C-alpha positions as a Python dict, from the first residue, in 0.01 Angstrom:
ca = {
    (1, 'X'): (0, 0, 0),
    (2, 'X'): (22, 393, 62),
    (3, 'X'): (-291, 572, 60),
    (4, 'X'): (-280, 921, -99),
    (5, 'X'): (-582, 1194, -48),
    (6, 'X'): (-688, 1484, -256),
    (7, 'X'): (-813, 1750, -55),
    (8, 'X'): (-1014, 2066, -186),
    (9, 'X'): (-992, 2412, -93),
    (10, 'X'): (-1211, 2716, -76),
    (11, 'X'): (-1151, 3069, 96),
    (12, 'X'): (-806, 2911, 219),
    (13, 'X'): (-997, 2625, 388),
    (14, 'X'): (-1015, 2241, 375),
    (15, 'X'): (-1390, 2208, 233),
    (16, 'X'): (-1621, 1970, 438),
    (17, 'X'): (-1643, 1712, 193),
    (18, 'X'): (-1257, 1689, 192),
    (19, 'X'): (-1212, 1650, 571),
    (20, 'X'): (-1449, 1346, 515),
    (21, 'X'): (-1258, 1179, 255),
    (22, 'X'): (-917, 1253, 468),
    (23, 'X'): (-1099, 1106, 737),
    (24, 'X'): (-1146, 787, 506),
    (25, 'X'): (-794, 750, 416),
    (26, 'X'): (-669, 740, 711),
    (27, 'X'): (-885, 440, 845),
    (28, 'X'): (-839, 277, 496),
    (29, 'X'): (-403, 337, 557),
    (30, 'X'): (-490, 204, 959),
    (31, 'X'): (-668, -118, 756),
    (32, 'X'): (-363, -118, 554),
    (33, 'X'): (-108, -109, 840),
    (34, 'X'): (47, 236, 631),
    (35, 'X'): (-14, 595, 683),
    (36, 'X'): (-195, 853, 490),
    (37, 'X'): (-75, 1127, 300),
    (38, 'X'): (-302, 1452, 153),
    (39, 'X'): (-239, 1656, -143),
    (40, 'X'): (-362, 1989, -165),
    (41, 'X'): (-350, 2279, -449),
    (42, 'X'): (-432, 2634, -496),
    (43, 'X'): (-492, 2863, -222),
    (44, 'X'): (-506, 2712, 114),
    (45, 'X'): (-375, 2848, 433),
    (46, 'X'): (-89, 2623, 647),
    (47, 'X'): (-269, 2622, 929),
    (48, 'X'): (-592, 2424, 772),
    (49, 'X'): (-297, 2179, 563),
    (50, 'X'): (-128, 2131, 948),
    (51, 'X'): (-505, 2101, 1097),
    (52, 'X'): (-588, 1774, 854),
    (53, 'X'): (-364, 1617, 1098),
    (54, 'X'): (-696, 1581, 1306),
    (55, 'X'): (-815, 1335, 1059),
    (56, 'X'): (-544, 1140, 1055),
    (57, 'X'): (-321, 1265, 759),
    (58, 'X'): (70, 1262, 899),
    (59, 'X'): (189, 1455, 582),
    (60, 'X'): (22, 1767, 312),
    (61, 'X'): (143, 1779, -47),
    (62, 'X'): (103, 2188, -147),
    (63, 'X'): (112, 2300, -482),
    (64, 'X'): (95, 2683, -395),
    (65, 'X'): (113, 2790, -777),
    (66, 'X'): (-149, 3104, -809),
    (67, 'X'): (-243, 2937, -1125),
    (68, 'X'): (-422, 2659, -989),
    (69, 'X'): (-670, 2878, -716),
    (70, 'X'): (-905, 2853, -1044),
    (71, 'X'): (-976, 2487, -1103),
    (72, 'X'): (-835, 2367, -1487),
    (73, 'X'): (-865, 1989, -1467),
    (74, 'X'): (-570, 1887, -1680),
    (75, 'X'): (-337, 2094, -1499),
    (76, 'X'): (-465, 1922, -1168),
    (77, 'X'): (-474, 1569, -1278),
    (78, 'X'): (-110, 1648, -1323),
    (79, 'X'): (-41, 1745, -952),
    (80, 'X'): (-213, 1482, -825),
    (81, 'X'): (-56, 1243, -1112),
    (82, 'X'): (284, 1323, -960),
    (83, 'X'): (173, 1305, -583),
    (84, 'X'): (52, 902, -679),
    (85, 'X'): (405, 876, -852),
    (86, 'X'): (614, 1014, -574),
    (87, 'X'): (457, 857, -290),
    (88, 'X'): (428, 509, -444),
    (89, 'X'): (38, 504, -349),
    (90, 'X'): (-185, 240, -440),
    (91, 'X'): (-513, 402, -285),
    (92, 'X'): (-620, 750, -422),
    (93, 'X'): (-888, 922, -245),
    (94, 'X'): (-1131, 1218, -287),
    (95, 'X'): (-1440, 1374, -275),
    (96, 'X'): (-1761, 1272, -519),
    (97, 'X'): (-1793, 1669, -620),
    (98, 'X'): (-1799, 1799, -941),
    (99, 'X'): (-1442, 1862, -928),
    (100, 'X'): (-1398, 1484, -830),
    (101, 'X'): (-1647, 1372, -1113),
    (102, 'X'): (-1426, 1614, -1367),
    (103, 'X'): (-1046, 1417, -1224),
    (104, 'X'): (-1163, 1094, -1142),
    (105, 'X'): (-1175, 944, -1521),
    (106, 'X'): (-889, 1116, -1635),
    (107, 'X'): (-707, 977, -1349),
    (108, 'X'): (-771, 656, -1382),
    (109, 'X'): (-703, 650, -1770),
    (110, 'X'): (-346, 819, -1671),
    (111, 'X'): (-296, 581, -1439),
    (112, 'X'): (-416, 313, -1496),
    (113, 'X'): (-670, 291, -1217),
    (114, 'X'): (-965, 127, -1096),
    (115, 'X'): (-1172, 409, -1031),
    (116, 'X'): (-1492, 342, -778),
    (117, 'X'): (-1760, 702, -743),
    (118, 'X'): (-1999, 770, -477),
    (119, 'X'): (-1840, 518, -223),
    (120, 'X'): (-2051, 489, 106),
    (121, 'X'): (-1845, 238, 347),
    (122, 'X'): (-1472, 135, 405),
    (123, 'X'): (-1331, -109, 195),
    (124, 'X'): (-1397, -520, 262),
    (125, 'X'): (-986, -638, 213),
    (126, 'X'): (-988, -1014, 211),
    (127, 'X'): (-593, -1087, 103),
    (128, 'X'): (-544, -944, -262),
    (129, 'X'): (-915, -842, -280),
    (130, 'X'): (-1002, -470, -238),
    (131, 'X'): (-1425, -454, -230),
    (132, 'X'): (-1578, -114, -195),
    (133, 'X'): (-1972, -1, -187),
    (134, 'X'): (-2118, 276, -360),
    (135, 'X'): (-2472, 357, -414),
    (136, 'X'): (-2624, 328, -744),
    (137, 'X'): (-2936, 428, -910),
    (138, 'X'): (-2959, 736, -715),
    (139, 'X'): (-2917, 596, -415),
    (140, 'X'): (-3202, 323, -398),
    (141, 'X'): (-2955, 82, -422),
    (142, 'X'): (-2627, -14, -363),
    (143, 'X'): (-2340, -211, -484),
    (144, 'X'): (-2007, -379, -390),
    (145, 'X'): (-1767, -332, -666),
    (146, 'X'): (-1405, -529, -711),
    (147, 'X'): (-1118, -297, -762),
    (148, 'X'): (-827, -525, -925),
    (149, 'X'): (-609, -238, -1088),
    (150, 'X'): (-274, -227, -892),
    (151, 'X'): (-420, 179, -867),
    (152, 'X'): (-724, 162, -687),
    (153, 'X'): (-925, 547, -712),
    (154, 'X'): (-1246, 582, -439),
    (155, 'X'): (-1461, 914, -489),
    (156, 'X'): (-1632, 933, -162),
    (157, 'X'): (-2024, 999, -153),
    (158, 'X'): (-2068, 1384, 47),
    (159, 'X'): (-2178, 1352, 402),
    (160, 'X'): (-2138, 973, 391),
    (161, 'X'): (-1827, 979, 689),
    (162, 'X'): (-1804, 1092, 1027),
    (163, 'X'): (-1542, 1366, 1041),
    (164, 'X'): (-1260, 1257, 1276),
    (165, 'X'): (-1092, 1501, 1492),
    (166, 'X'): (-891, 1274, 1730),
    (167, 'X'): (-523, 1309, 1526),
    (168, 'X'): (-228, 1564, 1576),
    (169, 'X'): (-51, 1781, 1352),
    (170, 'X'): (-2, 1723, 986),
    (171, 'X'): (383, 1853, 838),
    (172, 'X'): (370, 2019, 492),
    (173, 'X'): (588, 1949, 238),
    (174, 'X'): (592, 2151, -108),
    (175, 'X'): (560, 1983, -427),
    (176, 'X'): (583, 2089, -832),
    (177, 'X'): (458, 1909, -1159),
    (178, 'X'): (616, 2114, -1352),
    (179, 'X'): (340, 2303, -1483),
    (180, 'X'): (381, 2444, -1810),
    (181, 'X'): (99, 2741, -2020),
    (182, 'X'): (-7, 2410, -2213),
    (183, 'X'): (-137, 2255, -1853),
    (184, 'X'): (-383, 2576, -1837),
    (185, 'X'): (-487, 2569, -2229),
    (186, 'X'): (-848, 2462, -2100),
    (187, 'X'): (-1029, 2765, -2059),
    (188, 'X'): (-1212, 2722, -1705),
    (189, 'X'): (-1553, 2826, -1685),
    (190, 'X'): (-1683, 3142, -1492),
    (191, 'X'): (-1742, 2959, -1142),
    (192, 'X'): (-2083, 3053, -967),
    (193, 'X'): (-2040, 2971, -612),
    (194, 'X'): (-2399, 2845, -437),
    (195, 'X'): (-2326, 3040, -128),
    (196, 'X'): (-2582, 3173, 158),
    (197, 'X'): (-2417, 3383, 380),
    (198, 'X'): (-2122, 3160, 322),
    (199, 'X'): (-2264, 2841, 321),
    (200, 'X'): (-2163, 2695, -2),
    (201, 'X'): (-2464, 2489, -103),
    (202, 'X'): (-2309, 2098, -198),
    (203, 'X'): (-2090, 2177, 122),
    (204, 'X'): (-2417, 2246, 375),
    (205, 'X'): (-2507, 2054, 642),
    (206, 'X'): (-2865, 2184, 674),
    (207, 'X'): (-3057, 2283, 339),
    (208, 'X'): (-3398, 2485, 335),
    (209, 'X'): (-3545, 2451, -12),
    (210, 'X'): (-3866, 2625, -116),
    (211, 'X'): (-4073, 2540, -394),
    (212, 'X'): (-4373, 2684, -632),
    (213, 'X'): (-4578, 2633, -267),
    (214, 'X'): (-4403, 3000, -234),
    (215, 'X'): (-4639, 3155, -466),
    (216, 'X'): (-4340, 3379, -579),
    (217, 'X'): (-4009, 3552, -564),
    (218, 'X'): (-4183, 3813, -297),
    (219, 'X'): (-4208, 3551, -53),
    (220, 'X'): (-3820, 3402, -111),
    (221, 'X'): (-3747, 3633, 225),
    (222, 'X'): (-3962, 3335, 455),
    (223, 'X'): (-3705, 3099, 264),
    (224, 'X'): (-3360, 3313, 301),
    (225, 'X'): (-3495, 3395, 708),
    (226, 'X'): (-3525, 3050, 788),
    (227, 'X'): (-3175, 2960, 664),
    (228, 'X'): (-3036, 3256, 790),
    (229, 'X'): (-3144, 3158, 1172),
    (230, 'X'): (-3040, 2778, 1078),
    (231, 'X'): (-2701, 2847, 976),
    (232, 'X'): (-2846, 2664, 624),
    (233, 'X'): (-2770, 2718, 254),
    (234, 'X'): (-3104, 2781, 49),
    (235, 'X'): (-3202, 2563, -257),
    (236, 'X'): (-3509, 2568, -503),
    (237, 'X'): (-3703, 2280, -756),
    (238, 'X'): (-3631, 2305, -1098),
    (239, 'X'): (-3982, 2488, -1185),
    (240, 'X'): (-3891, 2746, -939),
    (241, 'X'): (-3556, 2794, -1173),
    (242, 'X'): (-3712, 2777, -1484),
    (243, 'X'): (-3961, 3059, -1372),
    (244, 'X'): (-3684, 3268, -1280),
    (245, 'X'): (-3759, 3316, -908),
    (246, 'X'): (-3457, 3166, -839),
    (247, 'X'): (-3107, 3132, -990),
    (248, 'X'): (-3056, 2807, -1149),
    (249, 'X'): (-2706, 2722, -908),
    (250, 'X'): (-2937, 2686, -662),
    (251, 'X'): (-3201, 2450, -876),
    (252, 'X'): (-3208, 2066, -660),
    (253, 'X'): (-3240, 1736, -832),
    (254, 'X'): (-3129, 1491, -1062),
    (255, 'X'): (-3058, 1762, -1318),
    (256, 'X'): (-2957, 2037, -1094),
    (257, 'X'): (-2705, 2004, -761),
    (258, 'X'): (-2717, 1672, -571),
    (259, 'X'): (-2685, 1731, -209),
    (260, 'X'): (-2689, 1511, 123),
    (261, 'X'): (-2695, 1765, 445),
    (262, 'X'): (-2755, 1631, 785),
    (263, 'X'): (-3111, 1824, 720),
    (264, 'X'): (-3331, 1910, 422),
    (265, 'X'): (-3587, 2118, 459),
    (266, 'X'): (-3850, 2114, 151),
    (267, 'X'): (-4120, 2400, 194),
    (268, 'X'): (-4405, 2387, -6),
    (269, 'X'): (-4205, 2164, -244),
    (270, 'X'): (-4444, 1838, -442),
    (271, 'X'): (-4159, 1576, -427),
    (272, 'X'): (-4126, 1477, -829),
    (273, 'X'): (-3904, 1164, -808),
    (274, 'X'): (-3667, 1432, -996),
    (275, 'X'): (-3628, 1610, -731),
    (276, 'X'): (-3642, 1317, -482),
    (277, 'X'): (-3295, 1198, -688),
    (278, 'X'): (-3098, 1514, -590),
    (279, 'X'): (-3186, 1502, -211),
    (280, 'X'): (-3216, 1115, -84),
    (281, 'X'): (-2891, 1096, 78),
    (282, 'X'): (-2996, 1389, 312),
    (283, 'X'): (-2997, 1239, 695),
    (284, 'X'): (-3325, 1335, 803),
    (285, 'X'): (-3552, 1526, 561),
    (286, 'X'): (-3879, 1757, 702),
    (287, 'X'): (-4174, 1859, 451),
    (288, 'X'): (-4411, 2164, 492),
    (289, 'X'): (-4668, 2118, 271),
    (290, 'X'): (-5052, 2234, 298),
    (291, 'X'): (-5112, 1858, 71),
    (292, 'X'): (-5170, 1578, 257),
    (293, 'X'): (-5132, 1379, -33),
    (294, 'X'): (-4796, 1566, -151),
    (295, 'X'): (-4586, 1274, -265),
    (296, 'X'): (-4249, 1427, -92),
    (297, 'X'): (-4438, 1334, 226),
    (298, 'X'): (-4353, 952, 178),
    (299, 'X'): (-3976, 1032, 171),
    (300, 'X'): (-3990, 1245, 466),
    (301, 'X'): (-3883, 1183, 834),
    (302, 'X'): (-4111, 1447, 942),
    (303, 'X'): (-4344, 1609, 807),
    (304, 'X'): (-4584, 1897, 867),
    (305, 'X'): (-4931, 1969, 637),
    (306, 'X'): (-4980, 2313, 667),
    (307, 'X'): (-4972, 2619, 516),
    (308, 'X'): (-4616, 2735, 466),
    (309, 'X'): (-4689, 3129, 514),
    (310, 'X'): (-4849, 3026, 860),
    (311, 'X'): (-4551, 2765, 966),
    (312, 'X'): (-4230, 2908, 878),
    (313, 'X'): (-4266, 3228, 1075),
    (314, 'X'): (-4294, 3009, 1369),
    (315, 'X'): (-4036, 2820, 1258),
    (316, 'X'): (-3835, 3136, 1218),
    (317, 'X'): (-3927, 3266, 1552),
    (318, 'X'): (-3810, 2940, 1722),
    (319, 'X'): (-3514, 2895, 1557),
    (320, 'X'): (-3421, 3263, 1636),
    (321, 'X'): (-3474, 3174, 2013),
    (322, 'X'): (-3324, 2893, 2025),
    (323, 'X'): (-2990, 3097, 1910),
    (324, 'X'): (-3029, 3317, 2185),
}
């Protein structure tokens, strides 16, 4: 039972997300007694294909075709169609993004796959069962679900596995679908990238979010200097979007960009359970907020009440000193 991993790409890197689900692969091939093999399109540099060796991944699939550095879903399902075909997998595995929500059906349709989204754990295999857990109802819950197709499809929930880095060297090997202009007849939407001083936002590992507790776009600068000295990507509520002091790619929540970093930061942010739905997976989450009774508080591993303009400055200043 091979075990075949999509890997995504951006600026000619392996995104973080992907080096988690190659990391998953590989322990599910060790489980499996096979190895694990990645497939990769668009424009990614050799050296980060070879690199994925670190995770465990003994071969790389490249499609190197320019036209695929813009994403066009049919045109990848077909890639990645012909990667399952030629390697005889039975496990497909990739990342729970929003190019993994976009493949994931149509891959399983094609295929004839069991397809199982925001996985959390390895699979339980117990002879010719295959049981994998993914959380449900924005994360308050989870559940074990069966996968019985011969085909079995695992989108992996972001920041969810511990990166390996204990492997060797991966070896590339070029492959083709074929593509044709009919693969590309899907016209892909303009792409706004959620980037901080290259952070890519669903990608971050620490998240400072600010909310109408800002008082206005003026003050976004307290926000923007705090992720700056935290390496972090910034992120907003949805009221702070629909007021317009803050492009909506960066809105948070259950209808706006899920996230899980290893730290959220929510500045002056209430906690509506909307939000609460886009930001429960993060690791540890800290609240600044001048409420005591702020609701967000009750989700939070730490939490400060005080007045934002009088804490993050400090915060700031210790971060800054701390990088020194």
């Amino acid at each position: 039972m091979s075990v075949l991993v999509f890997v995504e790409g951006l600026n000619g890197e392996i995104k973080k997300s992907s080096l988690e689900s190659a990391t998953y692969g590989s322990q599910v091939a060790q489980k499996l007694g096979t190895t694990a093999t990645a497939v990769a399109i668009g424009e990614v540099h050799e050296e980060a294909l070879t690199r994925l060796g670190e995770q465990g991944i003994s071969k790389v699939l490249y499609d190197g075709d320019s036209r695929l550095n813009q994403f066009v879903a049919d045109a990848y399902v077909k890639v990645i169609a012909k990667a399952v075909g030629q390697e005889s997998a039975k496990v497909l595995v990739f990342s729970n993004s929003n190019i993994g929500a976009a493949i994931g059906a149509k891959l399983a349709v094609r295929l004839n796959g069991s397809l199982a989204t925001n996985v959390t754990a390895l699979p339980k295999i117990d002879g010719g069962s295959f049981v994998v857990t993914r959380g449900v109802f924005s994360g308050k819950a989870f559940a074990d679900v069966a996968l019985t197709a011969d085909l079995k499809i695992i989108a992996i929930k972001k920041n969810s596995i511990d990166i390996s880095t204990s492997g060797g060297t991966a070896t590339v090997q070029s492959i083709s679908a074929d593509l044709t202009d009919a693969d590309f007849a899907e016209v892909p939407k303009e792409t706004v990238m959620q980037e901080t001083d290259g952070v890519l936002l669903p990608e971050a590992a620490i998240v400072v979010s600010g909310g109408r507790g800002m008082k206005g776009p003026e003050n976004w600068h307290l926000i923007e200097d705090l992720a700056s000295a935290l390496g972090a990507a910034t992120a907003c509520s949805k009221p702070v979007s629909d007021m317009d002091w803050r492009p909506h790619h960066e809105h948070v929540g259950q209808t706006g960009i899920t996230v899980s970093p290893n730290l959220y930061i929510a500045v002056g942010i209430s906690g509506a359970i909307q939000h609460l739905a886009g930001v429960n997976s993060s690791k540890v989450i800290v609240v600044i907020n001048k409420d005591p009774e702020a609701p967000f508080f009750k989700a939070a591993d730490y939490g400060i009440v005080g007045d934002a303009f009088e804490v993050v400055p400090k915060l700031i200043e210790a971060a800054r000193a701390l990088d020194k």
